[in-house]
Amino acid sequence: MAGNFYTVQCPDCDNEQTVFGKAATEVACAVCGATLARPTGGDAEFEGEVTETVEAR
């Protein structure tokens, strides 16, 4: 499976969370519950700012 992991900063509470780049389900912030990523059938659409690529495959 090819895909990258990204650190995404929550737009509401500034929490940073690691998210898979091809997320199949909606990813919520672990702190405040805001949406961080939405599935699109391919690469996920990130709602927050991507601060770094954690692991590139």
mmCIF file with all atom_site columns, N, CA, C and O in Angstrom:
data_model
loop_
_atom_site.group_PDB
_atom_site.id
_atom_site.type_symbol
_atom_site.label_atom_id
_atom_site.label_alt_id
_atom_site.label_comp_id
_atom_site.label_asym_id
_atom_site.label_entity_id
_atom_site.label_seq_id
_atom_site.pdbx_PDB_ins_code
_atom_site.Cartn_x
_atom_site.Cartn_y
_atom_site.Cartn_z
_atom_site.occupancy
_atom_site.B_iso_or_equiv
_atom_site.pdbx_formal_charge
_atom_site.auth_seq_id
_atom_site.auth_comp_id
_atom_site.auth_asym_id
_atom_site.auth_atom_id
_atom_site.pdbx_PDB_model_num
ATOM 1   N N  . MET A 1 1  ? 0.850   -1.165 0.000  1.00 0.00 ? 1  MET A N  1
ATOM 2   C CA . MET A 1 1  ? 0.000   0.000  0.000  1.00 0.00 ? 1  MET A CA 1
ATOM 3   C C  . MET A 1 1  ? 0.904   1.238  0.000  1.00 0.00 ? 1  MET A C  1
ATOM 4   O O  . MET A 1 1  ? 1.738   1.405  0.864  1.00 0.00 ? 1  MET A O  1
ATOM 5   N N  . ALA A 1 2  ? 0.737   2.080  -0.989 1.00 0.00 ? 2  ALA A N  1
ATOM 6   C CA . ALA A 1 2  ? 1.532   3.301  -1.064 1.00 0.00 ? 2  ALA A CA 1
ATOM 7   C C  . ALA A 1 2  ? 0.741   4.463  -0.494 1.00 0.00 ? 2  ALA A C  1
ATOM 8   O O  . ALA A 1 2  ? -0.430  4.644  -0.796 1.00 0.00 ? 2  ALA A O  1
ATOM 9   N N  . GLY A 1 3  ? 1.376   5.227  0.336  1.00 0.00 ? 3  GLY A N  1
ATOM 10  C CA . GLY A 1 3  ? 0.735   6.390  0.936  1.00 0.00 ? 3  GLY A CA 1
ATOM 11  C C  . GLY A 1 3  ? 1.647   7.007  1.964  1.00 0.00 ? 3  GLY A C  1
ATOM 12  O O  . GLY A 1 3  ? 2.556   6.354  2.469  1.00 0.00 ? 3  GLY A O  1
ATOM 13  N N  . ASN A 1 4  ? 1.429   8.249  2.271  1.00 0.00 ? 4  ASN A N  1
ATOM 14  C CA . ASN A 1 4  ? 2.266   8.968  3.219  1.00 0.00 ? 4  ASN A CA 1
ATOM 15  C C  . ASN A 1 4  ? 1.496   9.295  4.490  1.00 0.00 ? 4  ASN A C  1
ATOM 16  O O  . ASN A 1 4  ? 0.275   9.360  4.488  1.00 0.00 ? 4  ASN A O  1
ATOM 17  N N  . PHE A 1 5  ? 2.238   9.531  5.554  1.00 0.00 ? 5  PHE A N  1
ATOM 18  C CA . PHE A 1 5  ? 1.672   9.994  6.812  1.00 0.00 ? 5  PHE A CA 1
ATOM 19  C C  . PHE A 1 5  ? 2.077   11.449 6.991  1.00 0.00 ? 5  PHE A C  1
ATOM 20  O O  . PHE A 1 5  ? 3.225   11.810 6.724  1.00 0.00 ? 5  PHE A O  1
ATOM 21  N N  . TYR A 1 6  ? 1.141   12.278 7.434  1.00 0.00 ? 6  TYR A N  1
ATOM 22  C CA . TYR A 1 6  ? 1.388   13.702 7.582  1.00 0.00 ? 6  TYR A CA 1
ATOM 23  C C  . TYR A 1 6  ? 1.013   14.153 8.982  1.00 0.00 ? 6  TYR A C  1
ATOM 24  O O  . TYR A 1 6  ? 0.084   13.619 9.587  1.00 0.00 ? 6  TYR A O  1
ATOM 25  N N  . THR A 1 7  ? 1.725   15.168 9.476  1.00 0.00 ? 7  THR A N  1
ATOM 26  C CA . THR A 1 7  ? 1.334   15.832 10.714 1.00 0.00 ? 7  THR A CA 1
ATOM 27  C C  . THR A 1 7  ? 0.458   17.006 10.308 1.00 0.00 ? 7  THR A C  1
ATOM 28  O O  . THR A 1 7  ? 0.878   17.859 9.527  1.00 0.00 ? 7  THR A O  1
ATOM 29  N N  . VAL A 1 8  ? -0.778  17.015 10.816 1.00 0.00 ? 8  VAL A N  1
ATOM 30  C CA . VAL A 1 8  ? -1.750  18.042 10.465 1.00 0.00 ? 8  VAL A CA 1
ATOM 31  C C  . VAL A 1 8  ? -2.092  18.839 11.718 1.00 0.00 ? 8  VAL A C  1
ATOM 32  O O  . VAL A 1 8  ? -2.372  18.264 12.766 1.00 0.00 ? 8  VAL A O  1
ATOM 33  N N  . GLN A 1 9  ? -2.095  20.151 11.600 1.00 0.00 ? 9  GLN A N  1
ATOM 34  C CA . GLN A 1 9  ? -2.425  21.032 12.722 1.00 0.00 ? 9  GLN A CA 1
ATOM 35  C C  . GLN A 1 9  ? -3.910  21.364 12.659 1.00 0.00 ? 9  GLN A C  1
ATOM 36  O O  . GLN A 1 9  ? -4.424  21.795 11.627 1.00 0.00 ? 9  GLN A O  1
ATOM 37  N N  . CYS A 1 10 ? -4.599  21.169 13.786 1.00 0.00 ? 10 CYS A N  1
ATOM 38  C CA . CYS A 1 10 ? -6.035  21.435 13.868 1.00 0.00 ? 10 CYS A CA 1
ATOM 39  C C  . CYS A 1 10 ? -6.286  22.932 13.698 1.00 0.00 ? 10 CYS A C  1
ATOM 40  O O  . CYS A 1 10 ? -5.625  23.751 14.343 1.00 0.00 ? 10 CYS A O  1
ATOM 41  N N  . PRO A 1 11 ? -7.248  23.311 12.849 1.00 0.00 ? 11 PRO A N  1
ATOM 42  C CA . PRO A 1 11 ? -7.538  24.729 12.647 1.00 0.00 ? 11 PRO A CA 1
ATOM 43  C C  . PRO A 1 11 ? -8.231  25.380 13.847 1.00 0.00 ? 11 PRO A C  1
ATOM 44  O O  . PRO A 1 11 ? -8.206  26.601 13.979 1.00 0.00 ? 11 PRO A O  1
ATOM 45  N N  . ASP A 1 12 ? -8.816  24.581 14.745 1.00 0.00 ? 12 ASP A N  1
ATOM 46  C CA . ASP A 1 12 ? -9.548  25.134 15.884 1.00 0.00 ? 12 ASP A CA 1
ATOM 47  C C  . ASP A 1 12 ? -8.703  25.236 17.149 1.00 0.00 ? 12 ASP A C  1
ATOM 48  O O  . ASP A 1 12 ? -8.713  26.262 17.828 1.00 0.00 ? 12 ASP A O  1
ATOM 49  N N  . CYS A 1 13 ? -7.944  24.175 17.486 1.00 0.00 ? 13 CYS A N  1
ATOM 50  C CA . CYS A 1 13 ? -7.240  24.161 18.772 1.00 0.00 ? 13 CYS A CA 1
ATOM 51  C C  . CYS A 1 13 ? -5.719  24.071 18.640 1.00 0.00 ? 13 CYS A C  1
ATOM 52  O O  . CYS A 1 13 ? -5.025  23.996 19.644 1.00 0.00 ? 13 CYS A O  1
ATOM 53  N N  . ASP A 1 14 ? -5.194  24.035 17.429 1.00 0.00 ? 14 ASP A N  1
ATOM 54  C CA . ASP A 1 14 ? -3.754  23.962 17.149 1.00 0.00 ? 14 ASP A CA 1
ATOM 55  C C  . ASP A 1 14 ? -3.090  22.663 17.600 1.00 0.00 ? 14 ASP A C  1
ATOM 56  O O  . ASP A 1 14 ? -1.867  22.581 17.640 1.00 0.00 ? 14 ASP A O  1
ATOM 57  N N  . ASN A 1 15 ? -3.863  21.638 17.933 1.00 0.00 ? 15 ASN A N  1
ATOM 58  C CA . ASN A 1 15 ? -3.312  20.327 18.236 1.00 0.00 ? 15 ASN A CA 1
ATOM 59  C C  . ASN A 1 15 ? -2.707  19.739 16.958 1.00 0.00 ? 15 ASN A C  1
ATOM 60  O O  . ASN A 1 15 ? -3.252  19.922 15.871 1.00 0.00 ? 15 ASN A O  1
ATOM 61  N N  . GLU A 1 16 ? -1.573  19.044 17.073 1.00 0.00 ? 16 GLU A N  1
ATOM 62  C CA . GLU A 1 16 ? -0.978  18.379 15.914 1.00 0.00 ? 16 GLU A CA 1
ATOM 63  C C  . GLU A 1 16 ? -1.219  16.890 16.025 1.00 0.00 ? 16 GLU A C  1
ATOM 64  O O  . GLU A 1 16 ? -1.036  16.290 17.087 1.00 0.00 ? 16 GLU A O  1
ATOM 65  N N  . GLN A 1 17 ? -1.636  16.293 14.901 1.00 0.00 ? 17 GLN A N  1
ATOM 66  C CA . GLN A 1 17 ? -2.006  14.889 14.884 1.00 0.00 ? 17 GLN A CA 1
ATOM 67  C C  . GLN A 1 17 ? -1.492  14.270 13.596 1.00 0.00 ? 17 GLN A C  1
ATOM 68  O O  . GLN A 1 17 ? -1.503  14.906 12.549 1.00 0.00 ? 17 GLN A O  1
ATOM 69  N N  . THR A 1 18 ? -1.062  13.002 13.652 1.00 0.00 ? 18 THR A N  1
ATOM 70  C CA . THR A 1 18 ? -0.581  12.292 12.478 1.00 0.00 ? 18 THR A CA 1
ATOM 71  C C  . THR A 1 18 ? -1.768  11.655 11.759 1.00 0.00 ? 18 THR A C  1
ATOM 72  O O  . THR A 1 18 ? -2.583  10.976 12.375 1.00 0.00 ? 18 THR A O  1
ATOM 73  N N  . VAL A 1 19 ? -1.834  11.885 10.443 1.00 0.00 ? 19 VAL A N  1
ATOM 74  C CA . VAL A 1 19 ? -2.960  11.417 9.632  1.00 0.00 ? 19 VAL A CA 1
ATOM 75  C C  . VAL A 1 19 ? -2.410  10.721 8.394  1.00 0.00 ? 19 VAL A C  1
ATOM 76  O O  . VAL A 1 19 ? -1.433  11.182 7.788  1.00 0.00 ? 19 VAL A O  1
ATOM 77  N N  . PHE A 1 20 ? -3.041  9.606  7.995  1.00 0.00 ? 20 PHE A N  1
ATOM 78  C CA . PHE A 1 20 ? -2.664  8.908  6.770  1.00 0.00 ? 20 PHE A CA 1
ATOM 79  C C  . PHE A 1 20 ? -3.180  9.696  5.575  1.00 0.00 ? 20 PHE A C  1
ATOM 80  O O  . PHE A 1 20 ? -4.309  10.186 5.573  1.00 0.00 ? 20 PHE A O  1
ATOM 81  N N  . GLY A 1 21 ? -2.358  9.849  4.559  1.00 0.00 ? 21 GLY A N  1
ATOM 82  C CA . GLY A 1 21 ? -2.684  10.669 3.399  1.00 0.00 ? 21 GLY A CA 1
ATOM 83  C C  . GLY A 1 21 ? -3.811  10.140 2.530  1.00 0.00 ? 21 GLY A C  1
ATOM 84  O O  . GLY A 1 21 ? -4.395  10.880 1.753  1.00 0.00 ? 21 GLY A O  1
ATOM 85  N N  . LYS A 1 22 ? -4.148  8.859  2.665  1.00 0.00 ? 22 LYS A N  1
ATOM 86  C CA . LYS A 1 22 ? -5.237  8.275  1.882  1.00 0.00 ? 22 LYS A CA 1
ATOM 87  C C  . LYS A 1 22 ? -6.325  7.766  2.835  1.00 0.00 ? 22 LYS A C  1
ATOM 88  O O  . LYS A 1 22 ? -6.799  6.633  2.710  1.00 0.00 ? 22 LYS A O  1
ATOM 89  N N  . ALA A 1 23 ? -6.706  8.606  3.781  1.00 0.00 ? 23 ALA A N  1
ATOM 90  C CA . ALA A 1 23 ? -7.692  8.224  4.795  1.00 0.00 ? 23 ALA A CA 1
ATOM 91  C C  . ALA A 1 23 ? -9.010  7.810  4.135  1.00 0.00 ? 23 ALA A C  1
ATOM 92  O O  . ALA A 1 23 ? -9.504  8.486  3.242  1.00 0.00 ? 23 ALA A O  1
ATOM 93  N N  . ALA A 1 24 ? -9.560  6.688  4.576  1.00 0.00 ? 24 ALA A N  1
ATOM 94  C CA . ALA A 1 24 ? -10.803 6.172  4.015  1.00 0.00 ? 24 ALA A CA 1
ATOM 95  C C  . ALA A 1 24 ? -12.026 6.652  4.791  1.00 0.00 ? 24 ALA A C  1
ATOM 96  O O  . ALA A 1 24 ? -13.151 6.522  4.316  1.00 0.00 ? 24 ALA A O  1
ATOM 97  N N  . THR A 1 25 ? -11.803 7.182  5.978  1.00 0.00 ? 25 THR A N  1
ATOM 98  C CA . THR A 1 25 ? -12.889 7.727  6.791  1.00 0.00 ? 25 THR A CA 1
ATOM 99  C C  . THR A 1 25 ? -12.509 9.131  7.247  1.00 0.00 ? 25 THR A C  1
ATOM 100 O O  . THR A 1 25 ? -11.353 9.515  7.201  1.00 0.00 ? 25 THR A O  1
ATOM 101 N N  . GLU A 1 26 ? -13.499 9.873  7.698  1.00 0.00 ? 26 GLU A N  1
ATOM 102 C CA . GLU A 1 26 ? -13.250 11.227 8.191  1.00 0.00 ? 26 GLU A CA 1
ATOM 103 C C  . GLU A 1 26 ? -12.418 11.140 9.467  1.00 0.00 ? 26 GLU A C  1
ATOM 104 O O  . GLU A 1 26 ? -12.712 10.347 10.351 1.00 0.00 ? 26 GLU A O  1
ATOM 105 N N  . VAL A 1 27 ? -11.372 11.964 9.560  1.00 0.00 ? 27 VAL A N  1
ATOM 106 C CA . VAL A 1 27 ? -10.489 11.969 10.727 1.00 0.00 ? 27 VAL A CA 1
ATOM 107 C C  . VAL A 1 27 ? -10.793 13.199 11.570 1.00 0.00 ? 27 VAL A C  1
ATOM 108 O O  . VAL A 1 27 ? -10.770 14.318 11.066 1.00 0.00 ? 27 VAL A O  1
ATOM 109 N N  . ALA A 1 28 ? -11.088 12.969 12.859 1.00 0.00 ? 28 ALA A N  1
ATOM 110 C CA . ALA A 1 28 ? -11.417 14.062 13.778 1.00 0.00 ? 28 ALA A CA 1
ATOM 111 C C  . ALA A 1 28 ? -10.239 14.328 14.710 1.00 0.00 ? 28 ALA A C  1
ATOM 112 O O  . ALA A 1 28 ? -9.465  13.427 15.028 1.00 0.00 ? 28 ALA A O  1
ATOM 113 N N  . CYS A 1 29 ? -10.123 15.561 15.160 1.00 0.00 ? 29 CYS A N  1
ATOM 114 C CA . CYS A 1 29 ? -9.104  15.957 16.124 1.00 0.00 ? 29 CYS A CA 1
ATOM 115 C C  . CYS A 1 29 ? -9.370  15.218 17.439 1.00 0.00 ? 29 CYS A C  1
ATOM 116 O O  . CYS A 1 29 ? -10.507 15.155 17.901 1.00 0.00 ? 29 CYS A O  1
ATOM 117 N N  . ALA A 1 30 ? -8.325  14.675 18.043 1.00 0.00 ? 30 ALA A N  1
ATOM 118 C CA . ALA A 1 30 ? -8.466  13.936 19.297 1.00 0.00 ? 30 ALA A CA 1
ATOM 119 C C  . ALA A 1 30 ? -8.770  14.848 20.478 1.00 0.00 ? 30 ALA A C  1
ATOM 120 O O  . ALA A 1 30 ? -9.275  14.385 21.497 1.00 0.00 ? 30 ALA A O  1
ATOM 121 N N  . VAL A 1 31 ? -8.494  16.143 20.352 1.00 0.00 ? 31 VAL A N  1
ATOM 122 C CA . VAL A 1 31 ? -8.700  17.075 21.459 1.00 0.00 ? 31 VAL A CA 1
ATOM 123 C C  . VAL A 1 31 ? -10.080 17.721 21.391 1.00 0.00 ? 31 VAL A C  1
ATOM 124 O O  . VAL A 1 31 ? -10.853 17.671 22.341 1.00 0.00 ? 31 VAL A O  1
ATOM 125 N N  . CYS A 1 32 ? -10.406 18.355 20.239 1.00 0.00 ? 32 CYS A N  1
ATOM 126 C CA . CYS A 1 32 ? -11.653 19.132 20.170 1.00 0.00 ? 32 CYS A CA 1
ATOM 127 C C  . CYS A 1 32 ? -12.725 18.520 19.263 1.00 0.00 ? 32 CYS A C  1
ATOM 128 O O  . CYS A 1 32 ? -13.859 18.964 19.274 1.00 0.00 ? 32 CYS A O  1
ATOM 129 N N  . GLY A 1 33 ? -12.368 17.525 18.443 1.00 0.00 ? 33 GLY A N  1
ATOM 130 C CA . GLY A 1 33 ? -13.350 16.865 17.594 1.00 0.00 ? 33 GLY A CA 1
ATOM 131 C C  . GLY A 1 33 ? -13.552 17.499 16.230 1.00 0.00 ? 33 GLY A C  1
ATOM 132 O O  . GLY A 1 33 ? -14.382 17.038 15.452 1.00 0.00 ? 33 GLY A O  1
ATOM 133 N N  . ALA A 1 34 ? -12.805 18.546 15.906 1.00 0.00 ? 34 ALA A N  1
ATOM 134 C CA . ALA A 1 34 ? -12.922 19.180 14.590 1.00 0.00 ? 34 ALA A CA 1
ATOM 135 C C  . ALA A 1 34 ? -12.415 18.224 13.511 1.00 0.00 ? 34 ALA A C  1
ATOM 136 O O  . ALA A 1 34 ? -11.568 17.365 13.764 1.00 0.00 ? 34 ALA A O  1
ATOM 137 N N  . THR A 1 35 ? -12.920 18.361 12.309 1.00 0.00 ? 35 THR A N  1
ATOM 138 C CA . THR A 1 35 ? -12.504 17.509 11.205 1.00 0.00 ? 35 THR A CA 1
ATOM 139 C C  . THR A 1 35 ? -11.125 17.923 10.704 1.00 0.00 ? 35 THR A C  1
ATOM 140 O O  . THR A 1 35 ? -10.895 19.091 10.397 1.00 0.00 ? 35 THR A O  1
ATOM 141 N N  . LEU A 1 36 ? -10.202 16.950 10.620 1.00 0.00 ? 36 LEU A N  1
ATOM 142 C CA . LEU A 1 36 ? -8.852  17.206 10.118 1.00 0.00 ? 36 LEU A CA 1
ATOM 143 C C  . LEU A 1 36 ? -8.694  16.765 8.674  1.00 0.00 ? 36 LEU A C  1
ATOM 144 O O  . LEU A 1 36 ? -7.958  17.378 7.916  1.00 0.00 ? 36 LEU A O  1
ATOM 145 N N  . ALA A 1 37 ? -9.360  15.671 8.292  1.00 0.00 ? 37 ALA A N  1
ATOM 146 C CA . ALA A 1 37 ? -9.225  15.148 6.932  1.00 0.00 ? 37 ALA A CA 1
ATOM 147 C C  . ALA A 1 37 ? -10.531 14.506 6.499  1.00 0.00 ? 37 ALA A C  1
ATOM 148 O O  . ALA A 1 37 ? -11.223 13.874 7.299  1.00 0.00 ? 37 ALA A O  1
ATOM 149 N N  . ARG A 1 38 ? -10.850 14.674 5.209  1.00 0.00 ? 38 ARG A N  1
ATOM 150 C CA . ARG A 1 38 ? -12.043 14.058 4.625  1.00 0.00 ? 38 ARG A CA 1
ATOM 151 C C  . ARG A 1 38 ? -11.605 13.148 3.480  1.00 0.00 ? 38 ARG A C  1
ATOM 152 O O  . ARG A 1 38 ? -10.751 13.531 2.680  1.00 0.00 ? 38 ARG A O  1
ATOM 153 N N  . PRO A 1 39 ? -12.212 11.963 3.367  1.00 0.00 ? 39 PRO A N  1
ATOM 154 C CA . PRO A 1 39 ? -11.858 11.070 2.264  1.00 0.00 ? 39 PRO A CA 1
ATOM 155 C C  . PRO A 1 39 ? -12.407 11.592 0.942  1.00 0.00 ? 39 PRO A C  1
ATOM 156 O O  . PRO A 1 39 ? -13.471 12.219 0.903  1.00 0.00 ? 39 PRO A O  1
ATOM 157 N N  . THR A 1 40 ? -11.660 11.370 -0.142 1.00 0.00 ? 40 THR A N  1
ATOM 158 C CA . THR A 1 40 ? -12.108 11.810 -1.465 1.00 0.00 ? 40 THR A CA 1
ATOM 159 C C  . THR A 1 40 ? -12.087 10.677 -2.482 1.00 0.00 ? 40 THR A C  1
ATOM 160 O O  . THR A 1 40 ? -12.352 10.908 -3.645 1.00 0.00 ? 40 THR A O  1
ATOM 161 N N  . GLY A 1 41 ? -11.740 9.473  -2.032 1.00 0.00 ? 41 GLY A N  1
ATOM 162 C CA . GLY A 1 41 ? -11.626 8.353  -2.957 1.00 0.00 ? 41 GLY A CA 1
ATOM 163 C C  . GLY A 1 41 ? -10.192 8.133  -3.395 1.00 0.00 ? 41 GLY A C  1
ATOM 164 O O  . GLY A 1 41 ? -9.866  7.141  -4.016 1.00 0.00 ? 41 GLY A O  1
ATOM 165 N N  . GLY A 1 42 ? -9.323  9.042  -3.052 1.00 0.00 ? 42 GLY A N  1
ATOM 166 C CA . GLY A 1 42 ? -7.887  8.951  -3.332 1.00 0.00 ? 42 GLY A CA 1
ATOM 167 C C  . GLY A 1 42 ? -7.165  9.584  -2.170 1.00 0.00 ? 42 GLY A C  1
ATOM 168 O O  . GLY A 1 42 ? -7.348  9.189  -1.032 1.00 0.00 ? 42 GLY A O  1
ATOM 169 N N  . ASP A 1 43 ? -6.387  10.598 -2.463 1.00 0.00 ? 43 ASP A N  1
ATOM 170 C CA . ASP A 1 43 ? -5.729  11.343 -1.390 1.00 0.00 ? 43 ASP A CA 1
ATOM 171 C C  . ASP A 1 43 ? -6.771  12.113 -0.586 1.00 0.00 ? 43 ASP A C  1
ATOM 172 O O  . ASP A 1 43 ? -7.704  12.677 -1.143 1.00 0.00 ? 43 ASP A O  1
ATOM 173 N N  . ALA A 1 44 ? -6.587  12.135 0.730  1.00 0.00 ? 44 ALA A N  1
ATOM 174 C CA . ALA A 1 44 ? -7.525  12.831 1.606  1.00 0.00 ? 44 ALA A CA 1
ATOM 175 C C  . ALA A 1 44 ? -7.395  14.344 1.429  1.00 0.00 ? 44 ALA A C  1
ATOM 176 O O  . ALA A 1 44 ? -6.345  14.859 1.065  1.00 0.00 ? 44 ALA A O  1
ATOM 177 N N  . GLU A 1 45 ? -8.495  15.042 1.695  1.00 0.00 ? 45 GLU A N  1
ATOM 178 C CA . GLU A 1 45 ? -8.498  16.504 1.667  1.00 0.00 ? 45 GLU A CA 1
ATOM 179 C C  . GLU A 1 45 ? -8.327  16.970 3.108  1.00 0.00 ? 45 GLU A C  1
ATOM 180 O O  . GLU A 1 45 ? -9.155  16.676 3.960  1.00 0.00 ? 45 GLU A O  1
ATOM 181 N N  . PHE A 1 46 ? -7.231  17.683 3.382  1.00 0.00 ? 46 PHE A N  1
ATOM 182 C CA . PHE A 1 46 ? -6.930  18.122 4.741  1.00 0.00 ? 46 PHE A CA 1
ATOM 183 C C  . PHE A 1 46 ? -7.591  19.457 5.028  1.00 0.00 ? 46 PHE A C  1
ATOM 184 O O  . PHE A 1 46 ? -7.521  20.382 4.231  1.00 0.00 ? 46 PHE A O  1
ATOM 185 N N  . GLU A 1 47 ? -8.233  19.555 6.200  1.00 0.00 ? 47 GLU A N  1
ATOM 186 C CA . GLU A 1 47 ? -8.873  20.797 6.637  1.00 0.00 ? 47 GLU A CA 1
ATOM 187 C C  . GLU A 1 47 ? -7.871  21.689 7.349  1.00 0.00 ? 47 GLU A C  1
ATOM 188 O O  . GLU A 1 47 ? -7.952  22.901 7.278  1.00 0.00 ? 47 GLU A O  1
ATOM 189 N N  . GLY A 1 48 ? -6.927  21.087 8.072  1.00 0.00 ? 48 GLY A N  1
ATOM 190 C CA . GLY A 1 48 ? -5.904  21.835 8.791  1.00 0.00 ? 48 GLY A CA 1
ATOM 191 C C  . GLY A 1 48 ? -4.655  21.992 7.940  1.00 0.00 ? 48 GLY A C  1
ATOM 192 O O  . GLY A 1 48 ? -4.571  21.525 6.806  1.00 0.00 ? 48 GLY A O  1
ATOM 193 N N  . GLU A 1 49 ? -3.649  22.646 8.512  1.00 0.00 ? 49 GLU A N  1
ATOM 194 C CA . GLU A 1 49 ? -2.389  22.872 7.816  1.00 0.00 ? 49 GLU A CA 1
ATOM 195 C C  . GLU A 1 49 ? -1.473  21.667 7.995  1.00 0.00 ? 49 GLU A C  1
ATOM 196 O O  . GLU A 1 49 ? -1.282  21.179 9.107  1.00 0.00 ? 49 GLU A O  1
ATOM 197 N N  . VAL A 1 50 ? -0.896  21.174 6.891  1.00 0.00 ? 50 VAL A N  1
ATOM 198 C CA . VAL A 1 50 ? 0.062   20.080 6.940  1.00 0.00 ? 50 VAL A CA 1
ATOM 199 C C  . VAL A 1 50 ? 1.406   20.681 7.336  1.00 0.00 ? 50 VAL A C  1
ATOM 200 O O  . VAL A 1 50 ? 1.955   21.511 6.615  1.00 0.00 ? 50 VAL A O  1
ATOM 201 N N  . THR A 1 51 ? 1.932   20.277 8.499  1.00 0.00 ? 51 THR A N  1
ATOM 202 C CA . THR A 1 51 ? 3.176   20.866 8.990  1.00 0.00 ? 51 THR A CA 1
ATOM 203 C C  . THR A 1 51 ? 4.408   20.062 8.610  1.00 0.00 ? 51 THR A C  1
ATOM 204 O O  . THR A 1 51 ? 5.486   20.630 8.507  1.00 0.00 ? 51 THR A O  1
ATOM 205 N N  . GLU A 1 52 ? 4.273   18.736 8.411  1.00 0.00 ? 52 GLU A N  1
ATOM 206 C CA . GLU A 1 52 ? 5.416   17.936 7.964  1.00 0.00 ? 52 GLU A CA 1
ATOM 207 C C  . GLU A 1 52 ? 4.950   16.590 7.433  1.00 0.00 ? 52 GLU A C  1
ATOM 208 O O  . GLU A 1 52 ? 3.852   16.129 7.742  1.00 0.00 ? 52 GLU A O  1
ATOM 209 N N  . THR A 1 53 ? 5.811   15.982 6.628  1.00 0.00 ? 53 THR A N  1
ATOM 210 C CA . THR A 1 53 ? 5.601   14.613 6.175  1.00 0.00 ? 53 THR A CA 1
ATOM 211 C C  . THR A 1 53 ? 6.345   13.718 7.153  1.00 0.00 ? 53 THR A C  1
ATOM 212 O O  . THR A 1 53 ? 7.565   13.809 7.258  1.00 0.00 ? 53 THR A O  1
ATOM 213 N N  . VAL A 1 54 ? 5.603   12.893 7.873  1.00 0.00 ? 54 VAL A N  1
ATOM 214 C CA . VAL A 1 54 ? 6.208   12.052 8.904  1.00 0.00 ? 54 VAL A CA 1
ATOM 215 C C  . VAL A 1 54 ? 6.925   10.878 8.271  1.00 0.00 ? 54 VAL A C  1
ATOM 216 O O  . VAL A 1 54 ? 8.062   10.582 8.612  1.00 0.00 ? 54 VAL A O  1
ATOM 217 N N  . GLU A 1 55 ? 6.272   10.198 7.352  1.00 0.00 ? 55 GLU A N  1
ATOM 218 C CA . GLU A 1 55 ? 6.866   9.037  6.701  1.00 0.00 ? 55 GLU A CA 1
ATOM 219 C C  . GLU A 1 55 ? 6.415   9.006  5.253  1.00 0.00 ? 55 GLU A C  1
ATOM 220 O O  . GLU A 1 55 ? 5.225   8.898  4.984  1.00 0.00 ? 55 GLU A O  1
ATOM 221 N N  . ALA A 1 56 ? 7.354   9.109  4.353  1.00 0.00 ? 56 ALA A N  1
ATOM 222 C CA . ALA A 1 56 ? 7.046   9.030  2.923  1.00 0.00 ? 56 ALA A CA 1
ATOM 223 C C  . ALA A 1 56 ? 7.325   7.624  2.453  1.00 0.00 ? 56 ALA A C  1
ATOM 224 O O  . ALA A 1 56 ? 8.389   7.076  2.707  1.00 0.00 ? 56 ALA A O  1
ATOM 225 N N  . ARG A 1 57 ? 6.370   7.024  1.785  1.00 0.00 ? 57 ARG A N  1
ATOM 226 C CA . ARG A 1 57 ? 6.525   5.654  1.273  1.00 0.00 ? 57 ARG A CA 1
ATOM 227 C C  . ARG A 1 57 ? 6.514   5.665  -0.228 1.00 0.00 ? 57 ARG A C  1
ATOM 228 O O  . ARG A 1 57 ? 5.842   6.339  -0.861 1.00 0.00 ? 57 ARG A O  1
#
